Amino acid sequence: RSDGVCAWCVPPREGRSTGGDQPQVEASVQAKFSSIARGELLPIAVTLTHRNGFHTWPVEGHADLGPDFEFAVLTEVDLRDDAPEWATVKHALQLPELYQATVADPTGAQPTVKKPTYADTAVFYLPVTIADDAPLGEQTITIALARGRNRR
């Protein structure tokens, strides 16, 4: 369409969190559409692929880790702080299923405990709304994927 705004996340952006010779977690970002009209919703998939035995902590509010895990650095998926004003997230982030991982017990009462995490392949869907007055032509939307602040 001639009134389309192109949100280019193709090819997917990729990042890695490394541990040793292999990445612990690989991340990729993929927009559902390579172009979109003003005023429409652009679903963006953010995929975390965890190496066997590794996990990331859940997004704030997705699971209760309990007071003993206040140190946990939670996952954050959102538009970057410097995102253009015409791109906003008005709907809730769609979250992947949680996986009960065996982790060290920080209290020392027992060697390990089970806690909810993201593991294997975890896909987040970020619903980005494109404003009616967004500029025409090719545009870029940058996604922030971070290990967020701890809960303290």
mmCIF file of C-alpha atoms in Angstrom:
data_model
loop_
_atom_site.group_PDB
_atom_site.id
_atom_site.type_symbol
_atom_site.label_atom_id
_atom_site.label_comp_id
_atom_site.label_asym_id
_atom_site.label_seq_id
_atom_site.Cartn_x
_atom_site.Cartn_y
_atom_site.Cartn_z
ATOM 1 C CA ARG A 1 0.000 0.000 0.000
ATOM 2 C CA SER A 2 1.227 3.476 -0.745
ATOM 3 C CA ASP A 3 0.484 4.687 2.806
ATOM 4 C CA GLY A 4 2.575 1.905 4.388
ATOM 5 C CA VAL A 5 5.199 2.321 7.040
ATOM 6 C CA CYS A 6 7.984 -0.206 6.732
ATOM 7 C CA ALA A 7 9.171 -1.601 10.038
ATOM 8 C CA TRP A 8 12.292 -3.458 9.089
ATOM 9 C CA CYS A 9 13.348 -6.162 11.487
ATOM 10 C CA VAL A 10 14.270 -8.441 8.608
ATOM 11 C CA PRO A 11 16.782 -10.036 8.555
ATOM 12 C CA PRO A 12 16.335 -10.845 12.237
ATOM 13 C CA ARG A 13 18.627 -9.129 14.679
ATOM 14 C CA GLU A 14 20.567 -11.570 16.765
ATOM 15 C CA GLY A 15 22.462 -11.452 20.020
ATOM 16 C CA ARG A 16 24.175 -13.883 22.342
ATOM 17 C CA SER A 17 24.947 -14.350 25.993
ATOM 18 C CA THR A 18 28.053 -16.487 26.061
ATOM 19 C CA GLY A 19 29.454 -18.929 28.537
ATOM 20 C CA GLY A 20 32.592 -20.722 27.449
ATOM 21 C CA ASP A 21 32.810 -21.632 23.786
ATOM 22 C CA GLN A 22 29.052 -21.781 23.166
ATOM 23 C CA PRO A 23 26.338 -19.200 23.707
ATOM 24 C CA GLN A 24 24.099 -19.832 26.705
ATOM 25 C CA VAL A 25 21.213 -17.961 25.103
ATOM 26 C CA GLU A 26 20.722 -16.756 21.535
ATOM 27 C CA ALA A 27 18.176 -14.045 20.772
ATOM 28 C CA SER A 28 16.475 -13.076 17.524
ATOM 29 C CA VAL A 29 13.832 -10.507 16.584
ATOM 30 C CA GLN A 30 11.412 -10.905 13.674
ATOM 31 C CA ALA A 31 8.515 -8.670 12.618
ATOM 32 C CA LYS A 32 5.449 -10.488 11.304
ATOM 33 C CA PHE A 33 5.249 -8.117 8.324
ATOM 34 C CA SER A 34 7.947 -6.310 6.357
ATOM 35 C CA SER A 35 5.554 -3.397 5.722
ATOM 36 C CA ILE A 36 2.460 -2.150 7.472
ATOM 37 C CA ALA A 37 -0.094 0.643 7.104
ATOM 38 C CA ARG A 38 -0.439 3.508 9.521
ATOM 39 C CA GLY A 39 -2.716 2.785 12.479
ATOM 40 C CA GLU A 40 -2.153 -0.974 12.360
ATOM 41 C CA LEU A 41 -0.676 -3.448 14.822
ATOM 42 C CA LEU A 42 2.744 -4.937 14.089
ATOM 43 C CA PRO A 43 3.407 -8.150 16.036
ATOM 44 C CA ILE A 44 7.104 -8.633 16.683
ATOM 45 C CA ALA A 45 8.446 -11.996 17.858
ATOM 46 C CA VAL A 46 11.431 -12.020 20.177
ATOM 47 C CA THR A 47 12.863 -15.530 20.477
ATOM 48 C CA LEU A 48 15.282 -16.709 23.145
ATOM 49 C CA THR A 49 16.941 -20.044 22.401
ATOM 50 C CA HIS A 50 18.550 -21.439 25.546
ATOM 51 C CA ARG A 51 21.374 -23.956 25.509
ATOM 52 C CA ASN A 52 20.483 -27.168 27.351
ATOM 53 C CA GLY A 53 20.697 -26.609 31.114
ATOM 54 C CA PHE A 54 20.454 -22.803 30.916
ATOM 55 C CA HIS A 55 17.502 -20.521 31.634
ATOM 56 C CA THR A 56 16.491 -16.871 31.976
ATOM 57 C CA TRP A 57 14.358 -15.487 34.778
ATOM 58 C CA PRO A 58 10.759 -14.503 33.977
ATOM 59 C CA VAL A 59 9.416 -11.073 33.082
ATOM 60 C CA GLU A 60 8.356 -9.077 36.152
ATOM 61 C CA GLY A 61 4.853 -10.124 37.220
ATOM 62 C CA HIS A 62 4.833 -13.365 35.185
ATOM 63 C CA ALA A 63 5.771 -15.600 38.110
ATOM 64 C CA ASP A 64 6.354 -15.299 41.839
ATOM 65 C CA LEU A 65 9.904 -16.312 42.628
ATOM 66 C CA GLY A 66 9.490 -15.604 46.345
ATOM 67 C CA PRO A 67 11.529 -13.407 48.671
ATOM 68 C CA ASP A 68 14.620 -15.632 48.587
ATOM 69 C CA PHE A 69 15.095 -14.805 44.894
ATOM 70 C CA GLU A 70 15.099 -11.003 45.112
ATOM 71 C CA PHE A 71 18.546 -11.111 43.470
ATOM 72 C CA ALA A 72 17.061 -12.576 40.263
ATOM 73 C CA VAL A 73 17.695 -10.383 37.228
ATOM 74 C CA LEU A 74 14.377 -10.477 35.380
ATOM 75 C CA THR A 75 13.942 -10.577 31.603
ATOM 76 C CA GLU A 76 12.718 -7.400 29.874
ATOM 77 C CA VAL A 77 11.294 -7.200 26.340
ATOM 78 C CA ASP A 78 10.052 -3.813 25.129
ATOM 79 C CA LEU A 79 10.672 -0.978 22.697
ATOM 80 C CA ARG A 80 13.934 0.829 23.383
ATOM 81 C CA ASP A 81 13.684 4.056 25.358
ATOM 82 C CA ASP A 82 14.637 5.997 22.225
ATOM 83 C CA ALA A 83 11.872 4.393 20.094
ATOM 84 C CA PRO A 84 10.037 6.786 17.772
ATOM 85 C CA GLU A 85 6.856 8.337 19.202
ATOM 86 C CA TRP A 86 4.784 6.786 16.400
ATOM 87 C CA ALA A 87 5.568 3.245 17.652
ATOM 88 C CA THR A 88 3.972 2.278 20.968
ATOM 89 C CA VAL A 89 3.056 -0.823 22.916
ATOM 90 C CA LYS A 90 -0.571 -0.465 24.017
ATOM 91 C CA HIS A 91 -1.341 -4.129 24.615
ATOM 92 C CA ALA A 92 0.236 -6.661 26.955
ATOM 93 C CA LEU A 93 3.320 -8.560 25.928
ATOM 94 C CA GLN A 94 2.405 -12.164 25.118
ATOM 95 C CA LEU A 95 4.676 -14.352 27.226
ATOM 96 C CA PRO A 96 6.068 -17.838 26.664
ATOM 97 C CA GLU A 97 5.271 -20.790 28.902
ATOM 98 C CA LEU A 98 7.238 -21.103 32.105
ATOM 99 C CA TYR A 99 9.521 -24.041 32.761
ATOM 100 C CA GLN A 100 10.211 -25.343 36.279
ATOM 101 C CA ALA A 101 14.003 -25.297 36.469
ATOM 102 C CA THR A 102 16.135 -26.832 39.166
ATOM 103 C CA VAL A 103 18.238 -24.020 40.643
ATOM 104 C CA ALA A 104 20.500 -23.623 43.658
ATOM 105 C CA ASP A 105 18.651 -22.819 46.889
ATOM 106 C CA PRO A 106 19.962 -19.400 47.992
ATOM 107 C CA THR A 107 18.971 -20.100 51.613
ATOM 108 C CA GLY A 108 21.132 -23.214 51.780
ATOM 109 C CA ALA A 109 18.278 -25.146 53.425
ATOM 110 C CA GLN A 110 18.428 -27.672 50.605
ATOM 111 C CA PRO A 111 20.796 -28.060 47.641
ATOM 112 C CA THR A 112 18.253 -27.120 44.949
ATOM 113 C CA VAL A 113 14.695 -25.897 44.486
ATOM 114 C CA LYS A 114 12.347 -25.685 41.488
ATOM 115 C CA LYS A 115 11.579 -22.176 40.202
ATOM 116 C CA PRO A 116 9.734 -20.857 37.132
ATOM 117 C CA THR A 117 12.040 -19.769 34.312
ATOM 118 C CA TYR A 118 12.192 -19.568 30.530
ATOM 119 C CA ALA A 119 14.139 -22.414 28.922
ATOM 120 C CA ASP A 120 14.565 -24.192 25.588
ATOM 121 C CA THR A 121 12.896 -21.915 22.993
ATOM 122 C CA ALA A 122 10.922 -19.046 24.538
ATOM 123 C CA VAL A 123 8.989 -16.731 22.195
ATOM 124 C CA PHE A 124 7.661 -13.349 23.322
ATOM 125 C CA TYR A 125 5.187 -11.425 21.147
ATOM 126 C CA LEU A 126 5.458 -7.655 21.376
ATOM 127 C CA PRO A 127 2.367 -5.934 19.881
ATOM 128 C CA VAL A 128 3.583 -2.619 18.460
ATOM 129 C CA THR A 129 0.945 -0.095 17.371
ATOM 130 C CA ILE A 130 1.925 2.171 14.476
ATOM 131 C CA ALA A 131 0.403 5.666 14.855
ATOM 132 C CA ASP A 132 -1.914 7.166 12.253
ATOM 133 C CA ASP A 133 0.608 9.963 11.677
ATOM 134 C CA ALA A 134 3.704 7.761 11.399
ATOM 135 C CA PRO A 135 6.144 8.848 8.682
ATOM 136 C CA LEU A 136 5.897 7.133 5.323
ATOM 137 C CA GLY A 137 8.687 5.049 3.880
ATOM 138 C CA GLU A 138 11.239 2.749 5.400
ATOM 139 C CA GLN A 139 11.528 3.138 9.174
ATOM 140 C CA THR A 140 13.310 1.244 11.928
ATOM 141 C CA ILE A 141 11.953 0.063 15.262
ATOM 142 C CA THR A 142 14.516 -1.146 17.770
ATOM 143 C CA ILE A 143 13.585 -3.696 20.410
ATOM 144 C CA ALA A 144 15.199 -3.788 23.853
ATOM 145 C CA LEU A 145 15.896 -7.261 25.143
ATOM 146 C CA ALA A 146 17.653 -7.203 28.442
ATOM 147 C CA ARG A 147 18.235 -8.920 31.641
ATOM 148 C CA GLY A 148 16.298 -6.393 33.636
ATOM 149 C CA ARG A 149 16.749 -4.925 37.046
ATOM 150 C CA ASN A 150 16.742 -7.189 40.017
ATOM 151 C CA ARG A 151 13.714 -7.013 42.282
ATOM 152 C CA ARG A 152 15.396 -5.226 45.198
#
